[in-house]
Amino acid sequence: MRKRALVTGATSGIGEATTIKLADLGYNLIITGRRKERLTALQKKLEPKGVSITILAFDIRQKQEVDDAWNHLSAEELKIDILVNNAGLASGLDPIHNGSLDDWEAMIDTNLKGLLYISRLVSPGMVDRKSGHIINVSSIAGVEVYANGNVYCASKHAVQALTKGMRIDLLPYNIKVSSISPGMVDTEFSIVRFHGDKKKADDVYKGLTPLYANDVADAIEFIVTRPPHVNVNDMLLMPTNQASAAYVHRNNEERD
Ligand code: NDP
Ligand code: 8X3
């Protein structure tokens, strides 16, 4: 029987690339995000591969929406082998004294509370079946703090702490818990961070070759294909042009 994975934030970037990768590996999928039309397009693209794709469109910050979507799943769909907690965002890049409370709440509600809402629903089934794998998409921002990254970095540091806590709590139940911590990945991330300002977003990746969503999906493929006795605790994945959160080399060469 095919295994099933649930990927949050599958409408773009890392989540979309991971969904495609997992479909290629033969997983049935439950894909989530707010933009239903994108989920539907992905479903149409992947179903010809012979896998089943279930769409759940909801705002992960709204607990009631998350619960309602969850209650639509069949008993079969509730058996989730892999959970990829990917949905997330940075909103704004301001010093702490100028920060917007709305931006802060969006990041905390999505990156932290949303991840918790989903994990609280999915993990009991894994515990009952004594198997499962949770992969939390963290960031270099969960390992280092950089100027004006304050609340985004705090939210990803919290993801790192939760990953460790989940691993300890789920240890008796044969459940793997991993995190992946990428540096700069060229997705819609910076467009969202700069509230739709495409020019500012493009400047983030100017003159360097960033990671692409598929590079992160490749790493997630590595994480999920280890043998049963091996768990990848955390994987830090950086562009060659980025040494740390703050040190970036812009060589202006053509991208790979
Ligand atoms: P994208 O903006 O391309 O994708 C973000 C995804 O999260 C979208 O599918 C979006 O779906 C979903 N999402 C955001 N807010 C909500 C919400 N309120 N409810 C439901 N879904 C939501 O960015 P990335 O692919 O880059 O980001 C994916 C993850 O990777 C994030 O957790 C991010 O922090 C992390 N990351 C990104 C890096 C980068 O440089 N790009 C580096 C390190 C980590 P929709 O808008 O349809 O709801
Ligand atoms: C996204 C990468 O460096 O913008 O998590 O924080 S960074």
CSV table of C-alpha atoms and ligand atoms in Angstrom, one decimal:
chain,number,residue,atom,x,y,z
A,1,MET,CA,0.0,0.0,0.0
A,2,ARG,CA,1.2,3.5,-0.7
A,3,LYS,CA,2.3,5.7,2.2
A,4,ARG,CA,0.8,9.1,2.7
A,5,ALA,CA,2.4,12.5,3.4
A,6,LEU,CA,0.8,15.7,4.5
A,7,VAL,CA,2.7,18.9,3.3
A,8,THR,CA,1.6,22.3,4.6
A,9,GLY,CA,2.2,25.3,2.3
A,10,ALA,CA,2.2,23.3,-0.9
A,11,THR,CA,1.0,26.2,-3.1
A,12,SER,CA,4.5,27.5,-3.8
A,13,GLY,CA,8.2,27.3,-3.2
A,14,ILE,CA,9.7,24.5,-1.0
A,15,GLY,CA,6.3,23.0,-0.2
A,16,GLU,CA,5.3,22.6,-3.8
A,17,ALA,CA,8.7,21.2,-4.8
A,18,THR,CA,8.5,18.7,-1.9
A,19,THR,CA,5.1,17.7,-2.9
A,20,ILE,CA,6.2,16.9,-6.4
A,21,LYS,CA,9.3,15.0,-5.1
A,22,LEU,CA,7.1,12.9,-2.7
A,23,ALA,CA,4.6,12.1,-5.5
A,24,ASP,CA,7.6,10.9,-7.6
A,25,LEU,CA,8.6,8.7,-4.7
A,26,GLY,CA,5.0,7.2,-4.8
A,27,TYR,CA,3.5,8.9,-1.8
A,28,ASN,CA,-0.2,9.7,-1.6
A,29,LEU,CA,-0.5,13.3,-0.5
A,30,ILE,CA,-2.6,15.7,1.4
A,31,ILE,CA,-1.6,19.2,0.4
A,32,THR,CA,-2.6,22.4,2.2
A,33,GLY,CA,-2.4,26.2,1.7
A,34,ARG,CA,-4.8,29.1,1.3
A,35,ARG,CA,-4.7,29.4,-2.5
A,36,LYS,CA,-7.1,26.6,-3.5
A,37,GLU,CA,-6.6,27.2,-7.2
A,38,ARG,CA,-2.9,26.4,-6.9
A,39,LEU,CA,-3.7,23.3,-4.9
A,40,THR,CA,-6.1,22.2,-7.6
A,41,ALA,CA,-3.5,22.8,-10.3
A,42,LEU,CA,-1.0,20.7,-8.4
A,43,GLN,CA,-3.5,18.0,-7.9
A,44,LYS,CA,-4.2,17.9,-11.7
A,45,LYS,CA,-0.5,17.8,-12.5
A,46,LEU,CA,0.3,15.0,-10.0
A,47,GLU,CA,-2.7,12.6,-10.2
A,48,PRO,CA,-1.6,11.2,-13.6
A,49,LYS,CA,1.4,9.7,-11.7
A,50,GLY,CA,-1.1,7.3,-10.0
A,51,VAL,CA,-1.0,8.9,-6.6
A,52,SER,CA,-4.0,10.2,-4.7
A,53,ILE,CA,-3.9,14.0,-3.9
A,54,THR,CA,-6.2,15.4,-1.3
A,55,ILE,CA,-6.6,19.2,-1.1
A,56,LEU,CA,-7.3,21.0,2.1
A,57,ALA,CA,-7.5,24.8,1.7
A,58,PHE,CA,-7.3,26.7,4.9
A,59,ASP,CA,-5.5,29.5,6.8
A,60,ILE,CA,-3.2,27.7,9.2
A,61,ARG,CA,-3.4,30.6,11.7
A,62,GLN,CA,-7.2,29.9,12.2
A,63,LYS,CA,-7.5,26.9,14.5
A,64,GLN,CA,-11.2,26.4,13.6
A,65,GLU,CA,-10.4,26.3,9.9
A,66,VAL,CA,-7.6,23.8,10.5
A,67,ASP,CA,-10.0,21.6,12.6
A,68,ASP,CA,-12.8,21.8,10.0
A,69,ALA,CA,-10.4,20.8,7.2
A,70,TRP,CA,-9.1,17.9,9.3
A,71,ASN,CA,-12.6,16.6,10.0
A,72,HIS,CA,-13.1,16.2,6.2
A,73,LEU,CA,-10.5,13.5,6.0
A,74,SER,CA,-11.5,9.9,5.7
A,75,ALA,CA,-10.2,7.2,8.1
A,76,GLU,CA,-7.8,6.1,5.4
A,77,GLU,CA,-6.5,9.7,4.9
A,78,LEU,CA,-6.0,10.1,8.6
A,79,LYS,CA,-3.2,7.6,8.4
A,80,ILE,CA,-0.3,10.0,7.7
A,81,ASP,CA,3.2,8.6,7.6
A,82,ILE,CA,5.1,11.8,6.9
A,83,LEU,CA,4.2,15.3,8.0
A,84,VAL,CA,6.1,18.2,6.4
A,85,ASN,CA,5.5,21.3,8.5
A,86,ASN,CA,6.5,23.8,5.8
A,87,ALA,CA,3.9,26.6,5.8
A,88,GLY,CA,5.6,29.7,7.0
A,89,LEU,CA,6.6,33.3,6.2
A,90,ALA,CA,8.7,36.2,7.1
A,91,SER,CA,6.8,39.5,7.2
A,92,GLY,CA,8.8,42.7,7.3
A,93,LEU,CA,12.5,43.3,8.0
A,94,ASP,CA,12.5,46.1,10.5
A,95,PRO,CA,14.5,46.9,13.7
A,96,ILE,CA,12.7,45.9,16.8
A,97,HIS,CA,11.8,49.5,17.8
A,98,ASN,CA,10.0,50.0,14.4
A,99,GLY,CA,8.5,46.6,13.9
A,100,SER,CA,4.8,46.1,13.0
A,101,LEU,CA,2.7,44.2,15.5
A,102,ASP,CA,0.7,42.8,12.6
A,103,ASP,CA,3.8,41.4,11.0
A,104,TRP,CA,4.9,39.9,14.3
A,105,GLU,CA,1.6,38.2,14.9
A,106,ALA,CA,1.4,36.8,11.4
A,107,MET,CA,4.8,35.2,11.8
A,108,ILE,CA,4.1,33.8,15.3
A,109,ASP,CA,0.6,32.6,14.3
A,110,THR,CA,1.9,30.9,11.1
A,111,ASN,CA,5.4,29.6,11.9
A,112,LEU,CA,4.7,28.6,15.4
A,113,LYS,CA,1.0,28.2,16.3
A,114,GLY,CA,0.0,26.9,12.8
A,115,LEU,CA,2.8,24.2,13.1
A,116,LEU,CA,1.5,23.3,16.5
A,117,TYR,CA,-2.2,23.0,15.4
A,118,ILE,CA,-1.3,20.6,12.6
A,119,SER,CA,1.2,18.6,14.7
A,120,ARG,CA,-1.4,18.2,17.5
A,121,LEU,CA,-3.8,16.7,15.0
A,122,VAL,CA,-1.4,14.4,13.1
A,123,SER,CA,0.9,13.1,15.9
A,124,PRO,CA,-1.7,11.1,17.9
A,125,GLY,CA,-2.3,8.8,14.9
A,126,MET,CA,1.5,8.3,14.6
A,127,VAL,CA,1.7,7.4,18.3
A,128,ASP,CA,-1.2,4.9,17.9
A,129,ARG,CA,0.5,3.2,14.9
A,130,LYS,CA,4.0,3.6,16.5
A,131,SER,CA,5.4,4.9,13.2
A,132,GLY,CA,5.8,8.2,11.5
A,133,HIS,CA,8.1,11.0,10.5
A,134,ILE,CA,7.7,14.7,11.2
A,135,ILE,CA,9.9,17.1,9.2
A,136,ASN,CA,9.8,20.8,10.4
A,137,VAL,CA,11.1,23.3,7.9
A,138,SER,CA,13.2,25.7,10.0
A,139,SER,CA,15.8,28.0,8.6
A,140,ILE,CA,19.3,29.4,9.1
A,141,ALA,CA,17.3,32.0,11.0
A,142,GLY,CA,16.6,29.2,13.5
A,143,VAL,CA,20.3,28.8,14.1
A,144,GLU,CA,21.6,32.4,13.8
A,145,VAL,CA,20.1,35.8,14.4
A,146,TYR,CA,20.7,38.6,11.9
A,147,ALA,CA,19.9,42.3,11.8
A,148,ASN,CA,16.2,43.1,11.6
A,149,GLY,CA,15.4,39.4,11.6
A,150,ASN,CA,14.3,39.6,15.3
A,151,VAL,CA,10.8,38.0,15.3
A,152,TYR,CA,11.3,35.8,12.3
A,153,CYS,CA,14.5,34.4,13.8
A,154,ALA,CA,12.7,33.9,17.1
A,155,SER,CA,9.9,32.0,15.4
A,156,LYS,CA,12.4,29.7,13.7
A,157,HIS,CA,14.5,29.3,16.9
A,158,ALA,CA,11.2,28.1,18.4
A,159,VAL,CA,10.8,25.6,15.6
A,160,GLN,CA,14.2,24.3,16.5
A,161,ALA,CA,13.2,23.9,20.1
A,162,LEU,CA,9.9,22.3,19.2
A,163,THR,CA,11.7,19.9,16.9
A,164,LYS,CA,14.0,18.8,19.8
A,165,GLY,CA,11.0,18.6,22.2
A,166,MET,CA,8.9,16.5,19.8
A,167,ARG,CA,11.8,14.2,19.2
A,168,ILE,CA,12.1,13.5,23.0
A,169,ASP,CA,8.3,13.2,23.5
A,170,LEU,CA,7.8,10.9,20.5
A,171,LEU,CA,10.9,8.8,21.2
A,172,PRO,CA,9.1,5.9,22.8
A,173,TYR,CA,6.8,5.6,19.8
A,174,ASN,CA,9.3,5.0,17.0
A,175,ILE,CA,8.6,8.4,15.4
A,176,LYS,CA,11.3,10.2,13.6
A,177,VAL,CA,11.5,14.0,14.0
A,178,SER,CA,13.8,16.0,11.8
A,179,SER,CA,14.3,19.6,10.8
A,180,ILE,CA,15.8,21.2,7.7
A,181,SER,CA,17.4,24.6,8.0
A,182,PRO,CA,18.0,26.3,4.6
A,183,GLY,CA,19.8,29.6,3.9
A,184,MET,CA,18.5,31.8,1.1
A,185,VAL,CA,16.0,30.0,-1.2
A,186,ASP,CA,14.6,31.8,-4.2
A,187,THR,CA,10.8,31.3,-3.8
A,188,GLU,CA,8.0,33.7,-3.1
A,189,PHE,CA,9.5,34.1,0.4
A,190,SER,CA,11.0,37.6,-0.1
A,191,ILE,CA,8.0,38.9,-2.1
A,192,VAL,CA,5.9,38.0,1.0
A,193,ARG,CA,8.5,39.4,3.4
A,194,PHE,CA,8.5,42.8,1.5
A,195,HIS,CA,4.7,42.8,1.2
A,196,GLY,CA,4.7,42.4,-2.5
A,197,ASP,CA,7.6,44.7,-3.4
A,198,LYS,CA,9.1,42.7,-6.2
A,199,LYS,CA,12.1,45.0,-6.7
A,200,LYS,CA,13.2,44.6,-3.0
A,201,ALA,CA,12.6,40.9,-3.2
A,202,ASP,CA,14.8,40.5,-6.4
A,203,ASP,CA,17.6,42.5,-4.7
A,204,VAL,CA,17.9,39.8,-2.0
A,205,TYR,CA,19.2,37.3,-4.6
A,206,LYS,CA,21.0,39.8,-6.9
A,207,GLY,CA,24.5,38.8,-8.0
A,208,LEU,CA,24.5,35.4,-6.3
A,209,THR,CA,23.2,31.9,-6.9
A,210,PRO,CA,20.7,31.1,-4.1
A,211,LEU,CA,19.3,27.7,-3.3
A,212,TYR,CA,16.2,26.7,-5.3
A,213,ALA,CA,13.1,25.1,-3.9
A,214,ASN,CA,14.1,21.8,-5.6
A,215,ASP,CA,17.4,21.8,-3.7
A,216,VAL,CA,15.5,21.7,-0.5
A,217,ALA,CA,13.1,19.1,-1.8
A,218,ASP,CA,16.2,16.9,-2.7
A,219,ALA,CA,17.4,17.2,0.9
A,220,ILE,CA,14.0,16.3,2.2
A,221,GLU,CA,14.0,13.3,-0.1
A,222,PHE,CA,17.3,12.3,1.5
A,223,ILE,CA,15.8,12.7,5.0
A,224,VAL,CA,12.7,10.6,4.2
A,225,THR,CA,14.6,7.8,2.5
A,226,ARG,CA,17.0,6.9,5.3
A,227,PRO,CA,16.6,3.4,6.6
A,228,PRO,CA,14.3,2.9,9.7
A,229,HIS,CA,17.1,3.0,12.2
A,230,VAL,CA,18.5,6.4,10.9
A,231,ASN,CA,17.1,9.8,11.8
A,232,VAL,CA,18.5,13.1,10.4
A,233,ASN,CA,18.1,15.4,13.3
A,234,ASP,CA,18.7,18.7,11.5
A,235,MET,CA,20.1,19.5,8.1
A,236,LEU,CA,21.7,22.9,7.5
A,237,LEU,CA,21.7,23.6,3.8
A,238,MET,CA,23.3,26.8,2.4
A,239,PRO,CA,24.0,28.3,-1.1
A,240,THR,CA,27.7,28.1,-1.9
A,241,ASN,CA,27.6,31.9,-2.1
A,242,GLN,CA,26.3,32.2,1.6
A,243,ALA,CA,28.6,31.4,4.5
A,244,SER,CA,26.2,32.4,7.3
A,245,ALA,CA,23.0,34.4,7.7
A,246,ALA,CA,24.9,37.7,7.2
A,247,TYR,CA,27.9,36.7,5.0
A,248,VAL,CA,26.9,36.6,1.4
A,249,HIS,CA,29.3,36.8,-1.6
A,250,ARG,CA,27.8,38.5,-4.6
A,251,ASN,CA,30.1,37.6,-7.4
A,252,ASN,CA,27.6,38.6,-10.1
A,253,GLU,CA,28.4,35.5,-12.1
A,254,GLU,CA,25.6,33.8,-14.0
A,255,ARG,CA,23.4,31.6,-11.9
A,256,ASP,CA,23.8,27.8,-12.2
B,1,NDP,P1,6.7,30.6,-0.2
B,1,NDP,O1,6.2,32.0,0.2
B,1,NDP,O2,7.1,30.4,-1.6
B,1,NDP,O3,5.8,29.5,0.4
B,1,NDP,C1,5.1,29.6,1.6
B,1,NDP,C2,4.0,28.6,1.7
B,1,NDP,O4,3.4,28.7,3.0
B,1,NDP,C3,2.9,28.8,0.7
B,1,NDP,O5,2.5,27.6,0.2
B,1,NDP,C4,1.8,29.5,1.5
B,1,NDP,O6,0.5,29.1,1.0
B,1,NDP,C5,2.0,28.8,2.9
B,1,NDP,N1,1.4,29.7,3.9
B,1,NDP,C6,1.9,30.9,4.4
B,1,NDP,N2,1.0,31.4,5.2
B,1,NDP,C7,0.0,30.5,5.4
B,1,NDP,C8,-1.2,30.5,6.1
B,1,NDP,N3,-1.6,31.6,6.9
B,1,NDP,N4,-2.0,29.5,6.0
B,1,NDP,C9,-1.7,28.4,5.2
B,1,NDP,N5,-0.6,28.4,4.5
B,1,NDP,C10,0.3,29.4,4.5
B,1,NDP,O7,8.1,30.5,0.7
B,1,NDP,P2,9.1,29.2,0.9
B,1,NDP,O8,8.7,28.1,0.1
B,1,NDP,O9,10.4,29.8,0.8
B,1,NDP,O10,8.8,28.9,2.5
B,1,NDP,C11,8.5,27.7,3.0
B,1,NDP,C12,9.1,27.5,4.4
B,1,NDP,O11,10.5,27.6,4.2
B,1,NDP,C13,8.7,28.6,5.3
B,1,NDP,O12,8.5,28.0,6.6
B,1,NDP,C14,9.9,29.5,5.4
B,1,NDP,O13,10.1,30.2,6.6
B,1,NDP,C15,11.0,28.5,5.2
B,1,NDP,N6,12.3,28.9,4.7
B,1,NDP,C16,12.4,29.7,3.6
B,1,NDP,C17,13.6,30.1,3.1
B,1,NDP,C18,13.8,31.0,2.0
B,1,NDP,O14,14.9,31.6,1.9
B,1,NDP,N7,12.9,31.0,1.0
B,1,NDP,C19,14.9,29.7,3.9
B,1,NDP,C20,14.6,28.9,5.0
B,1,NDP,C21,13.4,28.5,5.4
B,1,NDP,P3,-0.7,30.2,0.8
B,1,NDP,O15,-0.1,31.6,0.6
B,1,NDP,O16,-1.4,29.7,-0.4
B,1,NDP,O17,-1.5,30.1,2.0
B,2,8X3,C1,14.8,32.3,5.2
B,2,8X3,C2,16.2,32.6,5.1
B,2,8X3,O1,18.1,34.2,5.7
B,2,8X3,O2,16.0,35.1,5.0
B,2,8X3,O3,14.5,31.6,6.4
B,2,8X3,O4,16.2,34.2,7.1
B,2,8X3,S1,16.6,34.1,5.8
